[in-house]
mmCIF file of C-alpha atoms in Angstrom:
data_model
loop_
_atom_site.group_PDB
_atom_site.id
_atom_site.type_symbol
_atom_site.label_atom_id
_atom_site.label_comp_id
_atom_site.label_asym_id
_atom_site.label_seq_id
_atom_site.Cartn_x
_atom_site.Cartn_y
_atom_site.Cartn_z
ATOM 1 C CA ASP A 1 85.831 -22.331 30.952
ATOM 2 C CA PRO A 2 86.181 -22.760 34.755
ATOM 3 C CA ARG A 3 89.675 -21.189 34.731
ATOM 4 C CA ARG A 4 88.300 -18.024 33.141
ATOM 5 C CA ASP A 5 85.487 -17.857 35.696
ATOM 6 C CA HIS A 6 88.031 -18.245 38.516
ATOM 7 C CA ARG A 7 90.204 -15.450 37.080
ATOM 8 C CA GLU A 8 87.189 -13.141 36.768
ATOM 9 C CA VAL A 9 86.193 -13.794 40.386
ATOM 10 C CA ALA A 10 89.785 -13.204 41.526
ATOM 11 C CA LEU A 11 90.005 -9.936 39.569
ATOM 12 C CA HIS A 12 86.676 -8.744 40.971
ATOM 13 C CA HIS A 13 87.928 -9.515 44.487
ATOM 14 C CA GLU A 14 91.183 -7.603 43.867
ATOM 15 C CA VAL A 15 89.288 -4.577 42.520
ATOM 16 C CA ASP A 16 87.012 -4.599 45.594
ATOM 17 C CA GLU A 17 90.020 -4.795 47.915
ATOM 18 C CA LEU A 18 91.687 -1.896 46.112
ATOM 19 C CA ALA A 19 88.499 0.184 46.377
ATOM 20 C CA GLN A 20 88.300 -0.491 50.122
ATOM 21 C CA THR A 21 91.963 0.455 50.609
ATOM 22 C CA ILE A 22 91.541 3.709 48.687
ATOM 23 C CA ARG A 23 88.334 4.599 50.518
ATOM 24 C CA ARG A 24 89.874 3.793 53.929
ATOM 25 C CA GLY A 25 92.982 5.895 53.235
ATOM 26 C CA ARG A 26 90.886 8.774 51.953
ATOM 27 C CA ASP A 27 88.537 8.721 54.935
ATOM 28 C CA GLU A 28 91.017 7.984 57.741
ATOM 29 C CA TYR A 29 93.639 10.511 56.647
ATOM 30 C CA ASN A 30 91.379 13.057 54.914
ATOM 31 C CA LEU A 31 93.276 12.534 51.662
ATOM 32 C CA THR A 32 92.542 13.674 48.168
ATOM 33 C CA VAL A 33 93.045 10.793 45.748
ATOM 34 C CA LEU A 34 93.762 11.106 42.059
ATOM 35 C CA LEU A 35 92.705 7.799 40.556
ATOM 36 C CA VAL A 36 93.486 6.915 36.957
ATOM 37 C CA GLU A 37 91.487 3.759 36.392
ATOM 38 C CA HIS A 38 89.490 1.873 33.782
ATOM 39 C CA HIS A 39 87.342 -0.225 36.128
ATOM 40 C CA MET A 40 84.385 2.102 35.850
ATOM 41 C CA GLY A 41 82.267 0.354 38.474
ATOM 42 C CA MET A 42 84.931 0.978 41.092
ATOM 43 C CA VAL A 43 85.533 4.541 39.941
ATOM 44 C CA MET A 44 81.839 5.370 40.179
ATOM 45 C CA ARG A 45 81.458 3.713 43.616
ATOM 46 C CA ILE A 46 84.322 5.497 45.354
ATOM 47 C CA SER A 47 84.544 8.880 43.632
ATOM 48 C CA ASP A 48 82.996 12.186 44.639
ATOM 49 C CA LYS A 49 84.076 13.772 41.352
ATOM 50 C CA VAL A 50 84.941 12.162 38.013
ATOM 51 C CA VAL A 51 86.744 13.622 35.015
ATOM 52 C CA ALA A 52 86.382 11.605 31.811
ATOM 53 C CA LEU A 53 88.969 11.881 29.072
ATOM 54 C CA ASP A 54 88.819 10.889 25.428
ATOM 55 C CA PHE A 55 92.291 10.711 23.872
ATOM 56 C CA GLY A 56 93.586 13.181 26.474
ATOM 57 C CA ARG A 57 90.757 15.682 26.053
ATOM 58 C CA VAL A 58 88.332 16.338 28.924
ATOM 59 C CA ILE A 59 84.847 15.387 27.774
ATOM 60 C CA ALA A 60 83.027 15.428 31.128
ATOM 61 C CA ASP A 61 83.594 16.672 34.655
ATOM 62 C CA GLY A 62 81.164 16.221 37.533
ATOM 63 C CA THR A 63 79.582 13.752 39.902
ATOM 64 C CA PRO A 64 79.653 10.087 38.931
ATOM 65 C CA ALA A 65 75.971 10.256 37.939
ATOM 66 C CA GLU A 66 76.529 13.346 35.793
ATOM 67 C CA VAL A 67 79.492 11.819 33.999
ATOM 68 C CA GLN A 68 77.711 8.504 33.400
ATOM 69 C CA ALA A 69 74.770 10.341 31.805
ATOM 70 C CA ASN A 70 76.966 12.592 29.638
ATOM 71 C CA GLU A 71 76.349 12.041 25.922
ATOM 72 C CA ASP A 72 80.022 12.500 25.008
ATOM 73 C CA VAL A 73 81.057 9.887 27.580
ATOM 74 C CA ILE A 74 78.454 7.419 26.342
ATOM 75 C CA ARG A 75 79.580 7.939 22.771
ATOM 76 C CA ALA A 76 83.321 7.692 23.578
ATOM 77 C CA TYR A 77 83.203 4.737 25.978
ATOM 78 C CA LEU A 78 80.303 2.721 24.620
ATOM 79 C CA GLY A 79 80.431 3.734 20.989
ATOM 80 C CA VAL A 80 76.701 4.340 20.836
ATOM 81 C CA GLU A 81 74.440 7.336 20.560
ATOM 82 C CA SER A 82 72.759 8.284 23.843
#
């Protein structure tokens, strides 16, 4: 469906713009940003530290690479065994 493809491209563009805005504000003003977000690609690209929650419980805390490799995160977010 061409309309769906167009919406996906538009959403991807909006997410990229948001990531750039957050990164620019953080870097230019030396800000700490608390980001609550489900677009994991963006979260992993712009974050120095990630805390993953599962139903309000912290299941991982660390660098993006550490959190992505965490067995509890894989199980909770992908529903598969690591």
